[in-house]
Tab-separated table of C-alpha atoms in Angstrom:
chain	number	residue	atom	x	y	z
A	1	UNK	CA	-150.623	-92.176	364.975
A	2	UNK	CA	-148.895	-92.677	368.288
A	3	UNK	CA	-148.055	-96.262	367.336
A	4	UNK	CA	-146.417	-95.203	364.103
A	5	UNK	CA	-144.380	-92.648	365.989
A	6	UNK	CA	-143.325	-95.294	368.513
A	7	UNK	CA	-142.167	-97.631	365.712
A	8	UNK	CA	-140.177	-94.855	364.158
A	9	UNK	CA	-138.476	-94.065	367.438
A	10	UNK	CA	-137.674	-97.748	367.945
A	11	UNK	CA	-136.169	-97.959	364.463
A	12	UNK	CA	-133.831	-95.045	364.995
A	13	UNK	CA	-132.813	-96.165	368.467
A	14	UNK	CA	-132.166	-99.738	367.352
A	15	UNK	CA	-130.043	-98.812	364.267
A	16	UNK	CA	-126.389	-99.832	364.200
A	17	UNK	CA	-125.478	-96.415	362.852
A	18	UNK	CA	-124.361	-93.899	365.355
A	19	UNK	CA	-125.350	-90.303	365.310
A	20	UNK	CA	-122.809	-87.629	364.614
A	21	UNK	CA	-120.891	-86.398	367.608
A	22	UNK	CA	-118.033	-84.054	368.122
A	23	UNK	CA	-116.174	-86.749	370.003
A	24	UNK	CA	-113.826	-87.651	367.027
A	25	UNK	CA	-111.105	-89.262	369.135
A	26	UNK	CA	-113.420	-91.953	370.423
A	27	UNK	CA	-114.756	-92.579	366.922
A	28	UNK	CA	-111.267	-92.971	365.361
A	29	UNK	CA	-110.130	-95.187	368.202
A	30	UNK	CA	-113.055	-97.481	367.719
A	31	UNK	CA	-112.447	-97.667	363.964
A	32	UNK	CA	-108.767	-98.459	364.575
A	33	UNK	CA	-109.645	-101.250	366.949
A	34	UNK	CA	-112.152	-102.638	364.485
A	35	UNK	CA	-109.541	-102.624	361.653
A	36	UNK	CA	-106.967	-104.301	363.871
A	37	UNK	CA	-109.363	-107.071	364.733
A	38	UNK	CA	-110.126	-107.618	361.030
A	39	UNK	CA	-106.444	-107.786	360.121
A	40	UNK	CA	-105.673	-110.196	362.945
A	41	UNK	CA	-108.509	-112.449	361.910
A	42	UNK	CA	-107.259	-112.476	358.293
A	43	UNK	CA	-103.706	-113.237	359.436
A	44	UNK	CA	-104.979	-116.130	361.489
A	45	UNK	CA	-106.632	-117.555	358.410
A	46	UNK	CA	-103.918	-116.974	355.836
A	47	UNK	CA	-100.527	-116.075	357.230
A	48	UNK	CA	-99.868	-119.187	359.274
A	49	UNK	CA	-96.474	-120.756	359.471
A	50	UNK	CA	-95.554	-123.060	356.660
A	51	UNK	CA	-95.185	-125.936	359.083
A	52	UNK	CA	-98.792	-125.549	360.286
A	53	UNK	CA	-100.329	-125.520	356.805
A	54	UNK	CA	-101.240	-128.962	355.598
A	55	UNK	CA	-99.758	-129.697	352.123
A	56	UNK	CA	-101.433	-133.045	351.464
A	57	UNK	CA	-104.766	-133.393	349.662
A	58	UNK	CA	-107.507	-135.878	350.505
A	59	UNK	CA	-106.010	-138.323	348.005
A	60	UNK	CA	-102.709	-138.404	349.876
A	61	UNK	CA	-100.776	-136.640	347.067
A	62	UNK	CA	-98.607	-133.638	347.906
A	63	UNK	CA	-100.139	-130.309	347.030
A	64	UNK	CA	-98.194	-128.713	344.112
A	65	UNK	CA	-97.126	-132.004	342.507
A	66	UNK	CA	-97.696	-132.607	338.780
A	67	UNK	CA	-100.422	-135.213	339.307
A	68	UNK	CA	-102.197	-132.943	341.788
A	69	UNK	CA	-101.897	-130.066	339.290
A	70	UNK	CA	-103.494	-132.133	336.526
A	71	UNK	CA	-106.414	-133.109	338.748
A	72	UNK	CA	-106.799	-129.584	339.978
A	73	UNK	CA	-106.726	-128.326	336.389
A	74	UNK	CA	-109.527	-130.684	335.394
A	75	UNK	CA	-111.856	-129.174	337.944
A	76	UNK	CA	-113.262	-125.765	337.039
A	77	UNK	CA	-111.661	-122.681	338.444
A	78	UNK	CA	-114.934	-121.712	340.095
A	79	UNK	CA	-115.353	-124.964	342.042
A	80	UNK	CA	-111.714	-125.010	343.117
A	81	UNK	CA	-111.914	-121.453	344.336
A	82	UNK	CA	-115.119	-122.150	346.295
A	83	UNK	CA	-113.595	-125.295	347.838
A	84	UNK	CA	-110.527	-123.428	348.861
A	85	UNK	CA	-112.475	-120.566	350.404
A	86	UNK	CA	-114.576	-123.010	352.419
A	87	UNK	CA	-111.497	-124.875	353.632
A	88	UNK	CA	-109.697	-121.716	354.643
A	89	UNK	CA	-112.715	-120.477	356.617
A	90	UNK	CA	-112.509	-123.495	358.957
A	91	UNK	CA	-109.508	-121.935	360.743
A	92	UNK	CA	-105.756	-122.155	360.814
A	93	UNK	CA	-105.650	-125.362	362.847
A	94	UNK	CA	-107.682	-127.423	360.379
A	95	UNK	CA	-106.239	-129.086	357.284
A	96	UNK	CA	-106.547	-127.273	353.946
A	97	UNK	CA	-108.979	-129.624	352.245
A	98	UNK	CA	-109.279	-129.488	348.482
A	99	UNK	CA	-112.011	-131.207	346.464
A	100	UNK	CA	-110.968	-134.179	344.373
A	101	UNK	CA	-113.209	-134.456	341.344
A	102	UNK	CA	-112.803	-137.183	338.786
A	103	UNK	CA	-110.660	-135.785	335.952
A	104	UNK	CA	-110.771	-136.785	332.314
A	105	UNK	CA	-107.568	-134.907	331.479
A	106	UNK	CA	-104.284	-136.662	330.811
A	107	UNK	CA	-100.671	-135.557	331.240
A	108	UNK	CA	-100.143	-135.423	327.492
A	109	UNK	CA	-103.154	-133.170	326.994
A	110	UNK	CA	-101.799	-130.801	329.610
A	111	UNK	CA	-98.363	-130.516	327.956
A	112	UNK	CA	-99.899	-130.109	324.509
A	113	UNK	CA	-101.466	-126.930	325.768
A	114	UNK	CA	-105.123	-128.052	325.631
A	115	UNK	CA	-107.347	-125.888	327.796
A	116	UNK	CA	-104.265	-124.137	329.108
A	117	UNK	CA	-106.438	-121.139	329.961
A	118	UNK	CA	-107.984	-123.183	332.781
A	119	UNK	CA	-104.543	-123.930	334.173
A	120	UNK	CA	-103.565	-120.332	333.779
A	121	UNK	CA	-106.574	-119.155	335.770
A	122	UNK	CA	-105.951	-121.879	338.364
A	123	UNK	CA	-102.383	-120.658	338.834
A	124	UNK	CA	-103.294	-117.013	339.057
A	125	UNK	CA	-105.878	-117.108	341.868
A	126	UNK	CA	-103.425	-117.300	344.835
A	127	UNK	CA	-101.958	-113.924	343.956
A	128	UNK	CA	-105.462	-112.480	343.974
A	129	UNK	CA	-106.510	-113.852	347.364
A	130	UNK	CA	-103.233	-114.073	349.336
A	131	UNK	CA	-101.598	-110.808	348.362
A	132	UNK	CA	-99.884	-110.158	351.678
A	133	UNK	CA	-98.360	-113.608	352.166
A	134	UNK	CA	-95.751	-113.663	349.400
A	135	UNK	CA	-97.859	-115.298	346.622
A	136	UNK	CA	-97.822	-119.089	346.947
A	137	UNK	CA	-98.357	-121.026	343.713
A	138	UNK	CA	-100.463	-124.024	344.625
A	139	UNK	CA	-100.296	-125.311	340.992
A	140	UNK	CA	-96.832	-124.846	339.434
A	141	UNK	CA	-96.482	-123.295	335.961
A	142	UNK	CA	-95.626	-126.228	333.709
A	143	UNK	CA	-95.212	-124.288	330.455
A	144	UNK	CA	-95.534	-120.817	329.013
A	145	UNK	CA	-98.600	-119.666	327.170
A	146	UNK	CA	-98.766	-121.011	323.657
A	147	UNK	CA	-98.809	-117.498	322.201
A	148	UNK	CA	-95.145	-117.080	323.189
A	149	UNK	CA	-94.177	-119.975	320.925
A	150	UNK	CA	-96.172	-118.758	317.951
A	151	UNK	CA	-93.098	-117.924	315.887
A	152	UNK	CA	-91.816	-121.481	316.172
A	153	UNK	CA	-94.899	-123.660	316.096
A	154	UNK	CA	-97.398	-121.847	313.897
A	155	UNK	CA	-98.315	-123.346	310.554
A	156	UNK	CA	-96.997	-120.524	308.364
A	157	UNK	CA	-97.397	-120.681	304.588
A	158	UNK	CA	-94.263	-120.460	302.383
A	159	UNK	CA	-95.074	-116.868	301.499
A	160	UNK	CA	-95.568	-115.860	305.133
A	161	UNK	CA	-92.409	-117.700	306.110
A	162	UNK	CA	-90.358	-115.771	303.553
A	163	UNK	CA	-91.848	-112.472	304.709
A	164	UNK	CA	-91.005	-113.237	308.328
A	165	UNK	CA	-87.453	-114.192	307.372
A	166	UNK	CA	-87.073	-110.889	305.544
A	167	UNK	CA	-88.065	-109.083	308.745
A	168	UNK	CA	-85.475	-111.040	310.719
A	169	UNK	CA	-87.917	-113.345	312.492
A	170	UNK	CA	-86.835	-116.857	313.495
A	171	UNK	CA	-88.720	-119.396	311.400
A	172	UNK	CA	-88.321	-123.156	311.350
A	173	UNK	CA	-88.145	-124.637	307.856
A	174	UNK	CA	-88.303	-128.240	309.049
A	175	UNK	CA	-92.058	-128.397	308.645
A	176	UNK	CA	-91.700	-128.154	304.849
A	177	UNK	CA	-91.271	-131.865	304.241
A	178	UNK	CA	-92.603	-132.538	300.758
A	179	UNK	CA	-90.653	-131.665	297.633
A	180	UNK	CA	-93.502	-129.500	296.394
A	181	UNK	CA	-93.546	-127.409	299.577
A	182	UNK	CA	-89.777	-126.928	299.437
A	183	UNK	CA	-89.871	-125.790	295.827
A	184	UNK	CA	-92.709	-123.371	296.544
A	185	UNK	CA	-90.651	-122.001	299.438
A	186	UNK	CA	-87.651	-121.533	297.122
A	187	UNK	CA	-89.776	-119.790	294.475
A	188	UNK	CA	-91.195	-117.420	297.094
A	189	UNK	CA	-87.681	-116.640	298.337
A	190	UNK	CA	-86.516	-115.832	294.787
A	191	UNK	CA	-89.605	-113.671	294.224
A	192	UNK	CA	-88.724	-111.709	297.385
A	193	UNK	CA	-85.352	-110.631	295.878
A	194	UNK	CA	-83.555	-111.052	299.210
A	195	UNK	CA	-80.190	-112.761	298.812
A	196	UNK	CA	-79.910	-113.755	302.464
A	197	UNK	CA	-83.297	-115.477	302.433
A	198	UNK	CA	-82.505	-117.258	299.150
A	199	UNK	CA	-79.207	-118.509	300.558
A	200	UNK	CA	-80.880	-119.684	303.777
A	201	UNK	CA	-83.505	-121.649	301.836
A	202	UNK	CA	-80.821	-123.144	299.555
A	203	UNK	CA	-78.839	-124.323	302.576
A	204	UNK	CA	-82.003	-126.009	303.874
A	205	UNK	CA	-82.658	-127.692	300.509
A	206	UNK	CA	-79.013	-128.726	300.194
A	207	UNK	CA	-79.261	-130.463	303.542
A	208	UNK	CA	-82.625	-132.156	303.033
A	209	UNK	CA	-82.668	-133.121	299.327
A	210	UNK	CA	-80.649	-135.580	297.298
A	211	UNK	CA	-78.082	-133.959	295.038
A	212	UNK	CA	-79.643	-135.243	291.816
A	213	UNK	CA	-83.063	-133.854	292.734
A	214	UNK	CA	-81.631	-130.527	293.873
A	215	UNK	CA	-79.509	-130.138	290.722
A	216	UNK	CA	-82.439	-130.979	288.463
A	217	UNK	CA	-84.703	-128.398	290.079
A	218	UNK	CA	-82.035	-125.698	290.170
A	219	UNK	CA	-81.316	-126.166	286.475
A	220	UNK	CA	-84.609	-124.410	285.652
A	221	UNK	CA	-84.141	-121.774	288.369
A	222	UNK	CA	-81.120	-119.794	287.248
A	223	UNK	CA	-81.274	-117.131	289.969
A	224	UNK	CA	-81.203	-119.702	292.746
A	225	UNK	CA	-78.514	-121.630	290.848
A	226	UNK	CA	-76.230	-118.581	290.691
A	227	UNK	CA	-76.711	-118.000	294.423
A	228	UNK	CA	-75.787	-121.600	295.235
A	229	UNK	CA	-72.670	-121.559	293.012
A	230	UNK	CA	-71.473	-118.335	294.624
A	231	UNK	CA	-72.167	-119.744	298.094
A	232	UNK	CA	-70.209	-122.934	297.363
A	233	UNK	CA	-67.243	-120.955	296.079
A	234	UNK	CA	-67.230	-118.695	299.120
A	235	UNK	CA	-67.419	-121.602	301.565
A	236	UNK	CA	-64.878	-123.696	299.645
A	237	UNK	CA	-67.112	-126.744	299.127
A	238	UNK	CA	-65.150	-127.762	296.051
A	239	UNK	CA	-66.436	-131.319	295.659
A	240	UNK	CA	-70.097	-130.289	295.803
A	241	UNK	CA	-69.412	-127.452	293.344
A	242	UNK	CA	-67.670	-129.742	290.867
A	243	UNK	CA	-70.546	-132.230	291.026
A	244	UNK	CA	-73.004	-129.424	290.315
A	245	UNK	CA	-70.992	-128.066	287.366
A	246	UNK	CA	-70.562	-131.536	285.885
A	247	UNK	CA	-74.308	-132.122	286.135
A	248	UNK	CA	-74.879	-128.837	284.281
A	249	UNK	CA	-72.277	-129.863	281.675
A	250	UNK	CA	-70.196	-126.737	282.231
A	251	UNK	CA	-66.856	-128.279	281.360
A	252	UNK	CA	-64.855	-125.048	281.219
A	253	UNK	CA	-66.092	-123.955	284.630
A	254	UNK	CA	-65.187	-127.390	285.991
A	255	UNK	CA	-61.669	-126.983	284.595
A	256	UNK	CA	-61.314	-123.465	286.019
A	257	UNK	CA	-62.541	-124.634	289.428
A	258	UNK	CA	-59.973	-127.406	289.420
A	259	UNK	CA	-57.252	-124.974	288.295
A	260	UNK	CA	-58.167	-122.675	291.193
A	261	UNK	CA	-57.035	-125.401	293.580
A	262	UNK	CA	-53.385	-124.549	292.882
A	263	UNK	CA	-53.790	-121.532	295.180
A	264	UNK	CA	-54.135	-123.907	298.131
A	265	UNK	CA	-50.881	-125.772	297.338
A	266	UNK	CA	-47.938	-124.274	299.221
A	267	UNK	CA	-45.184	-126.621	298.125
A	268	UNK	CA	-43.616	-125.328	294.889
A	269	UNK	CA	-42.819	-128.714	293.387
A	270	UNK	CA	-46.327	-130.024	294.064
A	271	UNK	CA	-47.821	-126.887	292.571
A	272	UNK	CA	-45.692	-127.314	289.445
A	273	UNK	CA	-46.877	-130.909	289.017
A	274	UNK	CA	-50.470	-129.841	289.604
A	275	UNK	CA	-50.209	-127.141	286.913
A	276	UNK	CA	-48.726	-129.652	284.542
A	277	UNK	CA	-51.802	-131.832	285.043
A	278	UNK	CA	-54.121	-128.865	284.476
A	279	UNK	CA	-52.815	-128.355	280.942
A	280	UNK	CA	-54.895	-131.304	279.721
A	281	UNK	CA	-58.174	-130.047	281.199
A	282	UNK	CA	-60.950	-128.960	278.787
A	283	UNK	CA	-60.088	-125.258	278.701
A	284	UNK	CA	-60.707	-122.926	275.810
A	285	UNK	CA	-57.778	-122.297	273.458
A	286	UNK	CA	-56.912	-118.976	275.085
A	287	UNK	CA	-57.121	-120.353	278.608
A	288	UNK	CA	-54.987	-123.351	277.649
A	289	UNK	CA	-52.262	-120.950	276.494
A	290	UNK	CA	-52.393	-119.112	279.832
A	291	UNK	CA	-52.124	-122.362	281.796
A	292	UNK	CA	-49.128	-123.391	279.709
A	293	UNK	CA	-47.413	-120.033	280.346
A	294	UNK	CA	-48.118	-120.312	284.060
A	295	UNK	CA	-46.482	-123.733	284.201
A	296	UNK	CA	-43.456	-122.556	282.172
A	297	UNK	CA	-43.023	-119.434	284.298
A	298	UNK	CA	-43.074	-121.389	287.559
A	299	UNK	CA	-40.555	-123.804	286.111
A	300	UNK	CA	-38.245	-120.898	285.195
A	301	UNK	CA	-38.681	-119.311	288.605
A	302	UNK	CA	-37.631	-122.527	290.351
A	303	UNK	CA	-34.420	-122.624	288.292
A	304	UNK	CA	-33.610	-118.916	288.772
A	305	UNK	CA	-34.357	-119.056	292.510
A	306	UNK	CA	-32.070	-122.021	293.094
A	307	UNK	CA	-29.187	-120.446	291.138
A	308	UNK	CA	-29.491	-116.983	292.725
A	309	UNK	CA	-29.748	-118.371	296.233
A	310	UNK	CA	-26.496	-120.207	295.654
A	311	UNK	CA	-24.766	-117.072	294.295
A	312	UNK	CA	-26.043	-114.938	297.176
A	313	UNK	CA	-24.902	-117.380	299.838
A	314	UNK	CA	-21.492	-117.837	298.177
A	315	UNK	CA	-20.973	-114.064	297.815
A	316	UNK	CA	-19.600	-114.486	294.299
A	317	UNK	CA	-21.771	-111.794	292.669
A	318	UNK	CA	-21.179	-108.105	293.315
A	319	UNK	CA	-24.757	-107.072	292.622
A	320	UNK	CA	-26.103	-109.497	295.230
A	321	UNK	CA	-23.643	-108.115	297.779
A	322	UNK	CA	-24.587	-104.531	296.989
A	323	UNK	CA	-28.327	-105.107	296.618
A	324	UNK	CA	-29.386	-108.147	298.686
A	325	UNK	CA	-32.629	-109.797	297.671
A	326	UNK	CA	-35.616	-108.861	299.808
A	327	UNK	CA	-37.968	-111.684	298.769
A	328	UNK	CA	-38.128	-114.903	296.818
A	329	UNK	CA	-39.138	-114.819	293.183
A	330	UNK	CA	-41.239	-117.978	293.411
A	331	UNK	CA	-44.943	-117.619	292.491
A	332	UNK	CA	-44.428	-114.022	291.386
A	333	UNK	CA	-46.241	-112.546	288.344
A	334	UNK	CA	-44.539	-112.326	284.940
A	335	UNK	CA	-43.923	-108.548	285.158
A	336	UNK	CA	-42.300	-108.929	288.575
A	337	UNK	CA	-40.100	-111.714	287.226
A	338	UNK	CA	-39.063	-109.523	284.278
A	339	UNK	CA	-38.193	-106.635	286.624
A	340	UNK	CA	-36.142	-109.034	288.772
A	341	UNK	CA	-34.323	-110.303	285.694
A	342	UNK	CA	-33.608	-106.766	284.437
A	343	UNK	CA	-32.320	-105.814	287.881
A	344	UNK	CA	-29.993	-108.770	288.554
A	345	UNK	CA	-29.402	-110.412	285.147
A	346	UNK	CA	-29.636	-107.582	282.592
A	347	UNK	CA	-26.311	-108.329	280.871
A	348	UNK	CA	-26.842	-112.068	280.464
A	349	UNK	CA	-27.134	-113.580	277.006
A	350	UNK	CA	-30.390	-114.790	275.545
A	351	UNK	CA	-29.452	-118.421	276.034
A	352	UNK	CA	-29.912	-118.376	279.816
A	353	UNK	CA	-33.282	-118.810	281.517
A	354	UNK	CA	-32.778	-115.671	283.633
A	355	UNK	CA	-32.012	-113.380	280.695
A	356	UNK	CA	-34.564	-110.555	280.167
A	357	UNK	CA	-34.483	-111.047	276.392
A	358	UNK	CA	-35.150	-114.748	276.899
A	359	UNK	CA	-38.194	-113.981	279.025
A	360	UNK	CA	-39.415	-111.459	276.461
A	361	UNK	CA	-39.156	-113.948	273.642
A	362	UNK	CA	-40.553	-116.931	275.544
A	363	UNK	CA	-43.657	-115.181	276.890
A	364	UNK	CA	-44.088	-112.761	273.962
A	365	UNK	CA	-43.879	-109.630	276.068
A	366	UNK	CA	-44.789	-106.466	274.053
A	367	UNK	CA	-42.078	-103.863	273.420
A	368	UNK	CA	-43.921	-101.204	275.397
A	369	UNK	CA	-44.150	-103.410	278.509
A	370	UNK	CA	-40.558	-104.555	278.170
A	371	UNK	CA	-39.137	-101.016	277.809
A	372	UNK	CA	-41.204	-99.693	280.696
A	373	UNK	CA	-40.098	-102.505	283.032
A	374	UNK	CA	-36.441	-102.509	281.990
A	375	UNK	CA	-36.257	-98.707	282.254
A	376	UNK	CA	-37.625	-98.797	285.825
A	377	UNK	CA	-35.117	-101.509	286.816
A	378	UNK	CA	-32.040	-99.849	285.309
A	379	UNK	CA	-33.009	-96.368	286.542
A	380	UNK	CA	-33.307	-97.750	290.068
A	381	UNK	CA	-29.698	-98.917	289.763
A	382	UNK	CA	-28.797	-95.479	288.298
A	383	UNK	CA	-27.346	-97.203	285.246
A	384	UNK	CA	-27.852	-94.243	282.889
A	385	UNK	CA	-25.760	-95.787	280.124
A	386	UNK	CA	-28.108	-98.776	280.046
A	387	UNK	CA	-31.047	-96.381	279.875
A	388	UNK	CA	-29.466	-94.588	276.938
A	389	UNK	CA	-28.744	-97.851	275.149
A	390	UNK	CA	-32.253	-99.090	275.778
A	391	UNK	CA	-33.750	-96.042	274.044
A	392	UNK	CA	-31.251	-95.826	271.162
A	393	UNK	CA	-32.023	-97.499	267.851
A	394	UNK	CA	-30.236	-97.768	264.483
A	395	UNK	CA	-31.793	-97.444	261.060
A	396	UNK	CA	-30.742	-99.409	257.975
A	397	UNK	CA	-28.226	-96.679	257.047
A	398	UNK	CA	-26.473	-96.999	260.418
A	399	UNK	CA	-27.756	-93.751	261.865
A	400	UNK	CA	-28.800	-93.805	265.550
A	401	UNK	CA	-31.644	-91.974	267.166
A	402	UNK	CA	-33.658	-92.026	270.369
A	403	UNK	CA	-36.987	-93.830	270.248
A	404	UNK	CA	-39.419	-94.556	273.044
A	405	UNK	CA	-42.556	-96.678	272.509
A	406	UNK	CA	-44.061	-95.266	275.723
A	407	UNK	CA	-43.437	-91.561	275.012
A	408	UNK	CA	-40.547	-89.445	276.240
A	409	UNK	CA	-42.712	-87.552	278.714
A	410	UNK	CA	-43.255	-90.841	280.643
A	411	UNK	CA	-39.549	-91.612	280.470
A	412	UNK	CA	-38.793	-88.229	282.035
A	413	UNK	CA	-41.217	-88.968	284.879
A	414	UNK	CA	-39.631	-92.391	285.537
A	415	UNK	CA	-36.128	-90.928	285.527
A	416	UNK	CA	-37.135	-88.112	287.862
A	417	UNK	CA	-38.698	-90.588	290.368
A	418	UNK	CA	-35.330	-92.348	290.474
A	419	UNK	CA	-33.443	-89.079	291.149
A	420	UNK	CA	-31.823	-88.744	287.753
A	421	UNK	CA	-29.408	-85.775	287.432
A	422	UNK	CA	-30.512	-82.650	285.578
A	423	UNK	CA	-28.195	-83.345	282.640
A	424	UNK	CA	-29.904	-86.697	282.021
A	425	UNK	CA	-33.385	-85.237	282.432
A	426	UNK	CA	-32.634	-82.350	280.001
A	427	UNK	CA	-31.533	-84.784	277.343
A	428	UNK	CA	-34.912	-86.533	277.317
A	429	UNK	CA	-37.028	-83.430	277.979
A	430	UNK	CA	-35.678	-81.982	274.708
A	431	UNK	CA	-37.060	-85.032	272.904
A	432	UNK	CA	-40.651	-84.270	273.916
A	433	UNK	CA	-42.351	-83.154	270.710
A	434	UNK	CA	-45.158	-80.971	272.055
A	435	UNK	CA	-43.789	-77.535	272.950
A	436	UNK	CA	-46.287	-76.838	275.722
A	437	UNK	CA	-45.646	-80.216	277.361
A	438	UNK	CA	-41.907	-79.691	276.984
A	439	UNK	CA	-42.107	-76.291	278.667
A	440	UNK	CA	-44.198	-77.635	281.540
A	441	UNK	CA	-41.772	-80.497	282.197
A	442	UNK	CA	-38.711	-78.279	281.887
A	443	UNK	CA	-40.165	-75.707	284.270
A	444	UNK	CA	-41.317	-78.377	286.742
A	445	UNK	CA	-37.942	-80.131	286.900
A	446	UNK	CA	-35.880	-76.876	286.542
A	447	UNK	CA	-34.287	-77.732	283.238
A	448	UNK	CA	-33.364	-74.087	282.509
A	449	UNK	CA	-31.522	-74.708	279.245
A	450	UNK	CA	-34.551	-76.437	277.744
A	451	UNK	CA	-36.872	-73.572	278.790
A	452	UNK	CA	-34.547	-70.948	277.303
A	453	UNK	CA	-34.102	-72.883	274.058
A	454	UNK	CA	-37.844	-73.413	273.714
A	455	UNK	CA	-38.628	-69.692	274.173
A	456	UNK	CA	-35.846	-68.898	271.686
A	457	UNK	CA	-37.356	-71.241	269.101
A	458	UNK	CA	-40.764	-69.684	269.700
A	459	UNK	CA	-39.165	-66.181	269.442
A	460	UNK	CA	-40.993	-65.173	272.595
A	461	UNK	CA	-38.941	-62.203	273.894
A	462	UNK	CA	-41.444	-61.338	276.634
A	463	UNK	CA	-41.271	-64.791	278.215
A	464	UNK	CA	-37.473	-64.775	278.016
A	465	UNK	CA	-37.337	-61.479	279.913
A	466	UNK	CA	-39.799	-62.840	282.503
A	467	UNK	CA	-37.838	-66.101	282.890
A	468	UNK	CA	-34.610	-64.114	283.377
A	469	UNK	CA	-35.943	-63.034	286.753
A	470	UNK	CA	-36.297	-66.683	287.841
A	471	UNK	CA	-32.666	-67.713	287.353
A	472	UNK	CA	-29.743	-66.793	289.566
A	473	UNK	CA	-27.851	-63.581	288.883
A	474	UNK	CA	-24.506	-64.089	287.252
A	475	UNK	CA	-25.289	-67.726	286.359
A	476	UNK	CA	-24.672	-69.350	282.995
A	477	UNK	CA	-28.425	-69.376	282.318
A	478	UNK	CA	-28.650	-65.568	282.750
A	479	UNK	CA	-25.710	-65.038	280.380
A	480	UNK	CA	-27.387	-67.323	277.841
A	481	UNK	CA	-30.644	-65.329	278.045
A	482	UNK	CA	-28.759	-62.021	277.660
A	483	UNK	CA	-26.911	-63.380	274.630
A	484	UNK	CA	-30.170	-64.410	272.976
A	485	UNK	CA	-31.842	-61.078	273.753
A	486	UNK	CA	-28.880	-59.094	272.378
A	487	UNK	CA	-28.945	-60.985	269.102
């Protein structure tokens, strides 16, 4: 019993643990000294100067080089970590020895990403062990993890590729090499109903397929064909578009595409010759007539422009001195040319090219269009006599009357926009057949005589009395209203 008690006393007295005391300052001081010694010992092992740390392995190759990295990668991360720990424990003055196992890995296998997780672990261990020394990478990072390149290198199916393109992902189409794969890709793009994806796939096929093969496959895929034709027209690839239309035997579209080229010709004489050559293209009968009129109109415009430029520069024409031309008439539409002719050449005989009647007869301009254009031109010049003559007709008995194919209410509006006097407006407001429309126009443009006469014809005494308050006192209109009311 005494022996057991003696062993127990020896155990407690020989323990490395100290009993609790109230002397805290001594205890904290001892712990601080112990921590300082541990830190200093760790700094001696790790945080040596760069010049003192040996950077050459046992094979004589610099640590951190590509060949050293490959050999280090071949060895397992566990063995390399154990070797490094053992070498570091020898002290700061000794060389950092690293094991050199025989490696079966090649440089190509490393760059292909094989077993890259081993390299990744090998690179990451310095940051785990040497945290307070600024993280030294003993094996440099040769490439990123393969997962980062998944969008570019993965073997996506055509359907997955189209879906990723619809979401805005970057996908390489170069891996679709066979014709079958490319057609499947195009069919999936069409099925996705996304115009941008369809156009992107068509651009890829246009670049990687022969024209004959592409045209043959697009002939049975009308949606993709329409997208390609629209794309070619927008980008101006005229030669490729014409080849496609000829392959499809669309002769009229080929002719129209060739005719469209005249828009790119700036020189007037060259454009005229080009239009002359377009007349023989295989257009429909209606389109051929339009092309012929276009050529004839440009030919007339060239003649009129040359003559008027000479008259304007010579100062021989009063109208050109009073109203100088603001723009050339070349390449203008037919209606603009007719307005120009009615403005500057209204009195010329039908035998001249610039005569309005000649233009009307040559291009078969309808009466309604001719009257509307001529009325606007002559009203702008405030030639009210010409306006009256334009709207006056004779019957077979020699009687004259006013006639307007566009309606007198429109004539009144045109005259009012050109600041026609009230006397002229009243003359044509009276010719409006509908009484309500006539009253509205007369009231709007203050044609008092027409309003009074209309109320008189309607025998509306109440409205006459009400309208009497709207005219000036003592004016001729008030006297006229009083005369009608008294009778």
